[in-house]
PDB file of C-alpha atoms in Angstrom:
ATOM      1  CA  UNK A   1      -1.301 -58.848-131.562  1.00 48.00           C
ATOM      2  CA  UNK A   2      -3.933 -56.052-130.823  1.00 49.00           C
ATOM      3  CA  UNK A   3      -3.972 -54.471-127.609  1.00 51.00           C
ATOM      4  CA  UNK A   4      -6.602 -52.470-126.083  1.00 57.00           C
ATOM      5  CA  UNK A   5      -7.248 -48.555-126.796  1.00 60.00           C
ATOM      6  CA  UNK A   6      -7.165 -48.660-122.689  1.00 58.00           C
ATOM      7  CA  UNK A   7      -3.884 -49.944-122.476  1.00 50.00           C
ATOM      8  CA  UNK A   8      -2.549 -48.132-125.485  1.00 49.00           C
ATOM      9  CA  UNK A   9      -3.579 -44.791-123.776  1.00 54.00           C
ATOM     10  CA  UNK A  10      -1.795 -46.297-120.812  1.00 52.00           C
ATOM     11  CA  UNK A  11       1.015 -47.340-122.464  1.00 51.00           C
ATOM     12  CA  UNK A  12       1.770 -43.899-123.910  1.00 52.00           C
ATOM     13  CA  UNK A  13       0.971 -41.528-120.800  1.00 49.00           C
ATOM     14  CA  UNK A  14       3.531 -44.038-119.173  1.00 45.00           C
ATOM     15  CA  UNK A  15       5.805 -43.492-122.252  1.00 45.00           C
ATOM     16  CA  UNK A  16       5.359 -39.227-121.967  1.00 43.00           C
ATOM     17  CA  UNK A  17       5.619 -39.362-117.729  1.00 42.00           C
ATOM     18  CA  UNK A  18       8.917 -41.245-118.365  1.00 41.00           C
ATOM     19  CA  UNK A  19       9.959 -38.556-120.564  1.00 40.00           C
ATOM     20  CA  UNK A  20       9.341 -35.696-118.406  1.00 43.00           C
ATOM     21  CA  UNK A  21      11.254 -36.561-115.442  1.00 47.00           C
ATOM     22  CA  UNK A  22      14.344 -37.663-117.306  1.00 50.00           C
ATOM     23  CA  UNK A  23      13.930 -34.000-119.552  1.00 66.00           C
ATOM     24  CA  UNK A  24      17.178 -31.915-119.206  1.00 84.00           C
ATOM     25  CA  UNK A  25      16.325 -29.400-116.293  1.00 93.00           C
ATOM     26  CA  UNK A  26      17.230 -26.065-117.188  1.00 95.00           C
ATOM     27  CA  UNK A  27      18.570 -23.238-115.016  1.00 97.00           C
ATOM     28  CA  UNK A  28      17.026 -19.801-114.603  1.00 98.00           C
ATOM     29  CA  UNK A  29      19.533 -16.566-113.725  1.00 98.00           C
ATOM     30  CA  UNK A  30      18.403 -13.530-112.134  1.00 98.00           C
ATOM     31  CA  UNK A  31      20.918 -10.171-112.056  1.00 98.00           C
ATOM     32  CA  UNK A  32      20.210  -7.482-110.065  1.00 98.00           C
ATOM     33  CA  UNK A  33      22.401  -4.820-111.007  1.00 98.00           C
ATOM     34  CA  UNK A  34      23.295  -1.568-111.904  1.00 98.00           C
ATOM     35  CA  UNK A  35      25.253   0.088-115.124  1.00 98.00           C
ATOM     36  CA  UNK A  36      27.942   2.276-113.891  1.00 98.00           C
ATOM     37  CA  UNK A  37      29.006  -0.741-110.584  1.00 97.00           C
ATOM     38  CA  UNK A  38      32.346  -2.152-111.848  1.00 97.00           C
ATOM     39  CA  UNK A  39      31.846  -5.304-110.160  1.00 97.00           C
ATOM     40  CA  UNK A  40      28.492  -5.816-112.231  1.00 98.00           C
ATOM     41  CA  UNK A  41      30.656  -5.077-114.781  1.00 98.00           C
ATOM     42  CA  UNK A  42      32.629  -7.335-114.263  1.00 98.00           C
ATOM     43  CA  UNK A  43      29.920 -10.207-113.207  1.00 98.00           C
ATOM     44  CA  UNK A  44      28.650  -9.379-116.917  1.00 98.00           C
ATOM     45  CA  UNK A  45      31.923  -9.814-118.574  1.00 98.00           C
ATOM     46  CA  UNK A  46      34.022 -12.614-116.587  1.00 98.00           C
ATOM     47  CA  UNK A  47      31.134 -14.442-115.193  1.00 98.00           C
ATOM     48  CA  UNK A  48      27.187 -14.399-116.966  1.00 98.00           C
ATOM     49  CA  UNK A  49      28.508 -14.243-120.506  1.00 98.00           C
ATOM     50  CA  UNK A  50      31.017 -16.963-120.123  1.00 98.00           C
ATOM     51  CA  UNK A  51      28.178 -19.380-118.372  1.00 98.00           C
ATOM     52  CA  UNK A  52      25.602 -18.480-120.705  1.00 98.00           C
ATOM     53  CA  UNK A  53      27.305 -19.697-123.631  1.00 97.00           C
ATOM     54  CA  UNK A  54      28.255 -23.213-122.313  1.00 97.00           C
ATOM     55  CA  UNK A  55      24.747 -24.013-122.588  1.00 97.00           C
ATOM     56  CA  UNK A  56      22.605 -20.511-124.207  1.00 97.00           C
ATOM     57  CA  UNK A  57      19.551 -23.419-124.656  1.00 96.00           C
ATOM     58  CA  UNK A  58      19.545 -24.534-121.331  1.00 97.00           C
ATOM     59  CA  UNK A  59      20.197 -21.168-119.022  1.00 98.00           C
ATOM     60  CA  UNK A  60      17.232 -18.412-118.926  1.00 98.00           C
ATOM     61  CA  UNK A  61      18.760 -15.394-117.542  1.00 98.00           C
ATOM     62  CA  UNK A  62      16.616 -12.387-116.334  1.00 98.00           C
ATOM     63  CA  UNK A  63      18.209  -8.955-116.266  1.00 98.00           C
ATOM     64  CA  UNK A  64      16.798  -6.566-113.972  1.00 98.00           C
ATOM     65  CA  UNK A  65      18.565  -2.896-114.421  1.00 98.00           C
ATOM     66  CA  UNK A  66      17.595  -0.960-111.109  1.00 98.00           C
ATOM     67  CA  UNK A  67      20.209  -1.993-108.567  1.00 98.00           C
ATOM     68  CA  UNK A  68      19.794   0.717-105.333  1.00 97.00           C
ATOM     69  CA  UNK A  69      18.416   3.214-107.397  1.00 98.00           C
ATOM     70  CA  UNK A  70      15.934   5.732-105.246  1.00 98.00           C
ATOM     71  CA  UNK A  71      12.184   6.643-107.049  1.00 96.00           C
ATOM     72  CA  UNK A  72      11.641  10.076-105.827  1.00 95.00           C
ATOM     73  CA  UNK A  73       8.614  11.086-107.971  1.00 93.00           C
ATOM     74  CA  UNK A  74       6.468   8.797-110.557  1.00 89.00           C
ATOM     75  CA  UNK A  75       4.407  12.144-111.660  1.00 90.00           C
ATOM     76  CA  UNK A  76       6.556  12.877-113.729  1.00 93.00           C
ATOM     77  CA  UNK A  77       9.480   9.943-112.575  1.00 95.00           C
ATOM     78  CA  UNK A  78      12.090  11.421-110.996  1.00 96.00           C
ATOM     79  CA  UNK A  79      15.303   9.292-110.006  1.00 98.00           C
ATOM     80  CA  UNK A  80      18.731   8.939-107.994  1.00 98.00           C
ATOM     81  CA  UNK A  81      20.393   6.696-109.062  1.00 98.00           C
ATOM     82  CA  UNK A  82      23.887   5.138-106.997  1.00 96.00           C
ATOM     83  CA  UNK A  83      26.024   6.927-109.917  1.00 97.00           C
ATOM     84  CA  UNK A  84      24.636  10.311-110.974  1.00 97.00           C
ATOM     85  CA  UNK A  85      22.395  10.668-113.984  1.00 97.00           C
ATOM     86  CA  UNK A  86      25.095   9.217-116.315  1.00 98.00           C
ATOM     87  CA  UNK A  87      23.933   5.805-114.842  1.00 98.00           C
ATOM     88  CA  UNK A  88      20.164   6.739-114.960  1.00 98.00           C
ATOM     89  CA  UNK A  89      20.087   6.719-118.642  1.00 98.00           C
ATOM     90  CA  UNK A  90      22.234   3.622-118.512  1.00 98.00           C
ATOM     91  CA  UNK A  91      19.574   1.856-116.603  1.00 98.00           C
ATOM     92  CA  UNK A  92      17.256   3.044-118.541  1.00 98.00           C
ATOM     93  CA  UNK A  93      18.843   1.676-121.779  1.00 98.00           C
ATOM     94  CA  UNK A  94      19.338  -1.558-121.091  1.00 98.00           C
ATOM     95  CA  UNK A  95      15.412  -1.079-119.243  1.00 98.00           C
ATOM     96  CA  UNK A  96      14.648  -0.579-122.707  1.00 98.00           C
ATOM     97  CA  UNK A  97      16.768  -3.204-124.686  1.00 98.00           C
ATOM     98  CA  UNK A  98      15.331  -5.733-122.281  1.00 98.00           C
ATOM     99  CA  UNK A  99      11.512  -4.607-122.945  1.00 98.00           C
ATOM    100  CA  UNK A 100      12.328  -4.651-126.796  1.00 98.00           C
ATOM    101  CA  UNK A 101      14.821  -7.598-127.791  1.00 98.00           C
ATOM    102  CA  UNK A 102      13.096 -10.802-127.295  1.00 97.00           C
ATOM    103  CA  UNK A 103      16.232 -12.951-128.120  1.00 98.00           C
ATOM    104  CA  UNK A 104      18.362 -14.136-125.428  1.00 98.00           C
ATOM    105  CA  UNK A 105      21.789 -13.995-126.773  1.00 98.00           C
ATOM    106  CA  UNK A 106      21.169 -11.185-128.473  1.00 98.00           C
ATOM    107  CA  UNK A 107      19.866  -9.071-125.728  1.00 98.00           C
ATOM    108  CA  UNK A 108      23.266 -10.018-123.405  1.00 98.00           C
ATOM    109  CA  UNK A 109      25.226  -9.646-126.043  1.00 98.00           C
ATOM    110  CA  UNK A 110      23.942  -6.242-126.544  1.00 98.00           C
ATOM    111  CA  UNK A 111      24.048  -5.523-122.583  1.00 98.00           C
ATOM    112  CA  UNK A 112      27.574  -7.239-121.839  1.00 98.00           C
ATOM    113  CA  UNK A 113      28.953  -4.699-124.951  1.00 98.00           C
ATOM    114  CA  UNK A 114      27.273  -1.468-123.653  1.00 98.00           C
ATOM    115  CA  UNK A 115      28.234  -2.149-119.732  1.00 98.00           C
ATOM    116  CA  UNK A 116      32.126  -1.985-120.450  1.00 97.00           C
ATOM    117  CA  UNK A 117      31.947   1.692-120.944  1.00 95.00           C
ATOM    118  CA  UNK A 118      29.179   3.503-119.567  1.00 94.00           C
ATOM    119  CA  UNK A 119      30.650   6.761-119.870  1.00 94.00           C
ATOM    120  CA  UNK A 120      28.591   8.187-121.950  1.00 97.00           C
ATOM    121  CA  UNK A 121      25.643   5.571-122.703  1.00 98.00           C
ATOM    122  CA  UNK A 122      24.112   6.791-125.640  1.00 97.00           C
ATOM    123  CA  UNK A 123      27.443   6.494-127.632  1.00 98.00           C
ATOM    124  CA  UNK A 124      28.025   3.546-126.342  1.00 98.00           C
ATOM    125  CA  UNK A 125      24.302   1.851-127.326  1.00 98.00           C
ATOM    126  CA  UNK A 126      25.180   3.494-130.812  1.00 98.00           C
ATOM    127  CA  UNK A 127      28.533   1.439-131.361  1.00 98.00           C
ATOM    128  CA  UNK A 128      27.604  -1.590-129.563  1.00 98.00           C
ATOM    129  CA  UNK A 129      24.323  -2.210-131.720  1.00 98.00           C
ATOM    130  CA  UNK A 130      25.756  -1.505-135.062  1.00 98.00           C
ATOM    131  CA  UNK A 131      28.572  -3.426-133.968  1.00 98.00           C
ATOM    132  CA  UNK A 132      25.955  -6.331-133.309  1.00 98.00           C
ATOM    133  CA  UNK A 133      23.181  -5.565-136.383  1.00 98.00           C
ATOM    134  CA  UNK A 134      20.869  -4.565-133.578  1.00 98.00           C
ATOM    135  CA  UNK A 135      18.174  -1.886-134.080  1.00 97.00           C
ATOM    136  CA  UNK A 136      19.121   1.165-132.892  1.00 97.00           C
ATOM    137  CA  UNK A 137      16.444   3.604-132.921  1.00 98.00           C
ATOM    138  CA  UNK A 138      13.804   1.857-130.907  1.00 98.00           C
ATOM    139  CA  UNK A 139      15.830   1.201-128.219  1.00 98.00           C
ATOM    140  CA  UNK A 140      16.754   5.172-127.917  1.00 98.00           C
ATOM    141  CA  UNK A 141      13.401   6.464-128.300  1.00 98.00           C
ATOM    142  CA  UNK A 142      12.321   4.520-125.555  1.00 98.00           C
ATOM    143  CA  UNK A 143      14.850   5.737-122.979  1.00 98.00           C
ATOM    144  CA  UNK A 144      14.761   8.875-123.791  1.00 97.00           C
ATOM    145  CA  UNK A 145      10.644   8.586-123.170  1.00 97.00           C
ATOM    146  CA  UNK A 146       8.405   8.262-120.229  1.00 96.00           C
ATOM    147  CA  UNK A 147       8.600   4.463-121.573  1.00 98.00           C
ATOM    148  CA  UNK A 148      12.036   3.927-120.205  1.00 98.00           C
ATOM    149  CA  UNK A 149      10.855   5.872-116.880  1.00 98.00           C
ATOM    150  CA  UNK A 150       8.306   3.407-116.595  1.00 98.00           C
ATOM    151  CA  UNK A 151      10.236   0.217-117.354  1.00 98.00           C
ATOM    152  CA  UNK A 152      13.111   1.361-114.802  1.00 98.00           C
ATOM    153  CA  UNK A 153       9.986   1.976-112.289  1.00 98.00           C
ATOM    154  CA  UNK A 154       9.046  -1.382-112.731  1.00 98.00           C
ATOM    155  CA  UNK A 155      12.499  -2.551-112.340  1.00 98.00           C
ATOM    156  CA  UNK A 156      12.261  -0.931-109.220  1.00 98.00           C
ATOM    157  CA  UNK A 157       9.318  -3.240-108.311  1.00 97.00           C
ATOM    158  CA  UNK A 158      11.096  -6.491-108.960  1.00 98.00           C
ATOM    159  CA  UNK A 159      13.917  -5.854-107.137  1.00 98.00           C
ATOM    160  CA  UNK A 160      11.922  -4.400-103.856  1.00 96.00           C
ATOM    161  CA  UNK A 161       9.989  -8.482-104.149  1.00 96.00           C
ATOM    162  CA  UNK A 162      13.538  -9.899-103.524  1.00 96.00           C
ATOM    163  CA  UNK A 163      14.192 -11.383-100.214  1.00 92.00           C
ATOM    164  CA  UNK A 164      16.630 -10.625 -98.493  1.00 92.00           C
ATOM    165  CA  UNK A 165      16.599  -7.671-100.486  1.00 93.00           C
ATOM    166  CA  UNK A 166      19.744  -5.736-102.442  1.00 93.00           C
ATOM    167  CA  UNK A 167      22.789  -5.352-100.099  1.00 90.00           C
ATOM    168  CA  UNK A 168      25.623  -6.179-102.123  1.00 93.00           C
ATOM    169  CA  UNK A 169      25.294  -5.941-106.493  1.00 97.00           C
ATOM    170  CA  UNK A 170      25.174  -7.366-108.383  1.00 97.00           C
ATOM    171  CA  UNK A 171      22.654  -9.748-106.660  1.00 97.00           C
ATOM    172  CA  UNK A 172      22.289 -12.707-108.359  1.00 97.00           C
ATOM    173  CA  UNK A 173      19.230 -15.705-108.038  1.00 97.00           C
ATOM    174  CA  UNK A 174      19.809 -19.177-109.518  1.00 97.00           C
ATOM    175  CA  UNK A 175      16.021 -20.638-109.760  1.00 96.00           C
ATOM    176  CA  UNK A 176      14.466 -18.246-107.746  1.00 95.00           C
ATOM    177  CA  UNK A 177      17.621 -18.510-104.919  1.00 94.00           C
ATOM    178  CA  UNK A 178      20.116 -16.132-103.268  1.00 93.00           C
ATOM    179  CA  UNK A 179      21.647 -18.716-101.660  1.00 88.00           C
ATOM    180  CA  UNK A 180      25.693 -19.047-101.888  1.00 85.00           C
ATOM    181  CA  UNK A 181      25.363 -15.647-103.647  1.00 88.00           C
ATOM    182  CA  UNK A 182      29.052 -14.948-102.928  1.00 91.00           C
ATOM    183  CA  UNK A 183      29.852 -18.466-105.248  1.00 95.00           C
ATOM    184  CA  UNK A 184      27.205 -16.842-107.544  1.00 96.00           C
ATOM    185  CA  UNK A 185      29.048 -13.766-107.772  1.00 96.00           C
ATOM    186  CA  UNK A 186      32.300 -15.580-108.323  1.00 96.00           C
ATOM    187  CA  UNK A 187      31.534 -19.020-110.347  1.00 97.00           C
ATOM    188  CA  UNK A 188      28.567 -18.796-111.635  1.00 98.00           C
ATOM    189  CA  UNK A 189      29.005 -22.129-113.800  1.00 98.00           C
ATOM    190  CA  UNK A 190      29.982 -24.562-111.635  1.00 97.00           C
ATOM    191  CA  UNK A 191      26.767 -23.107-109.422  1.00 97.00           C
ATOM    192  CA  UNK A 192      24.813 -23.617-112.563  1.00 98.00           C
ATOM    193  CA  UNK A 193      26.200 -27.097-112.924  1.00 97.00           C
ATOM    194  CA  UNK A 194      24.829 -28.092-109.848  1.00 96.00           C
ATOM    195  CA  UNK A 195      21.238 -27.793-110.694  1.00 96.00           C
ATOM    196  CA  UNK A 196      21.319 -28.868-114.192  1.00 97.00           C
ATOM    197  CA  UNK A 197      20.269 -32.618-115.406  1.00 95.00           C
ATOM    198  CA  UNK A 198      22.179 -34.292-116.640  1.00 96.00           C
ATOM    199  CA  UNK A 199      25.364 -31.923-116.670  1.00 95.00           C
ATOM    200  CA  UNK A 200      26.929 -30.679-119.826  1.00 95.00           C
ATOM    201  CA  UNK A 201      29.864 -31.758-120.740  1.00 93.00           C
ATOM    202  CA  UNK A 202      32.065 -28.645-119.546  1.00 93.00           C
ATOM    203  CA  UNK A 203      30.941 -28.644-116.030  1.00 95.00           C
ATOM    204  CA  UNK A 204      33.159 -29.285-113.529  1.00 91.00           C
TER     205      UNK A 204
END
């Protein structure tokens, strides 16, 4: 039996409608932070890594590297950042890696690495990327350019648009929210959990 190129159409815009709103909703992470903060260190280590690997296809997360950090000139840029200088070429580093590596696990792989010792951040970027078969080179021309200035700058920008804006770091959004930042902070999964559809098998 033949039906109608009408109801065909129909049938099929039914058929993709139907497959949209049972599509597996995703979760989007935003961290506010800053290099040299041991608890961001620890949110990166104990907290976004873990997460992000009990579902890397179905988490986007957004690192933004500025954290309370104070622009006191953009001709040339000129900033104080919450640690000394040490932490200003952190920021800018991982400004940088975020600009230039385009894949996700990657890129937090690379970050979660180089935020465990920020003592000297150039070293550290060094070890952690040939560690990870990450190009090096790009990544530290950039911060030591008025590129990596720039990027941190408009770091700066994206973390002045949040509202409420930075009090406590790191600051974390889950789809755009701040609410129950503190469970953010502390258990990020089962937060995720609660917004993905269906849930993966691992959540709580």
């Amino acid at each position: 039996m033949f039906l109608p190129r009408g109801v065909l159409s129909a049938f099929g815009l039914a058929i993709l409608l139907h497959a949209q709103v049972f599509a597996d909703t995703t979760a989007t992470v935003g961290v506010y932070y800053e290099t040299l903060c041991p608890v961001c260190r620890g949110f990166f280590i104990n907290q976004l890594l873990p997460a992000y690997r009990q579902a890397p296809d179905r988490i986007t997360v957004r690192l933004v590297p500025f954290g309370k950090t104070v622009i006191n000139s953009t001709n040339p840029y000129i900033f104080t950042c919450e640690h000394g200088e040490t932490e200003c070429e952190g920021l800018k580093i991982h400004s940088c890696a975020v600009s230039l590596i385009h894949d996700q696990t990657t890129l937090l792989n690379l970050t979660e690495c180089t935020i465990r010792n920020q003592t000297d951040p150039e070293t550290i970027l060094t070890e952690c990327a040939t560690n990870l078969g990450i190009e090096l080179k790009p990544i530290a021309d950039c911060a030591k350019s008025t590129n990596g200035s720039q990027l941190l700058k408009l770091n700066g920008d994206k973390t002045k648009e949040l509202n409420p804006g930075v009090k406590d770091l790191p600051t974390i959004t889950l789809n755009g929210s701040q609410n129950d930042e503190s469970q953010l902070r502390t258990n990020l999964w089962n937060e995720i959990c609660k917004v993905l559809q269906p849930k993966p098998s691992t959540c709580p």
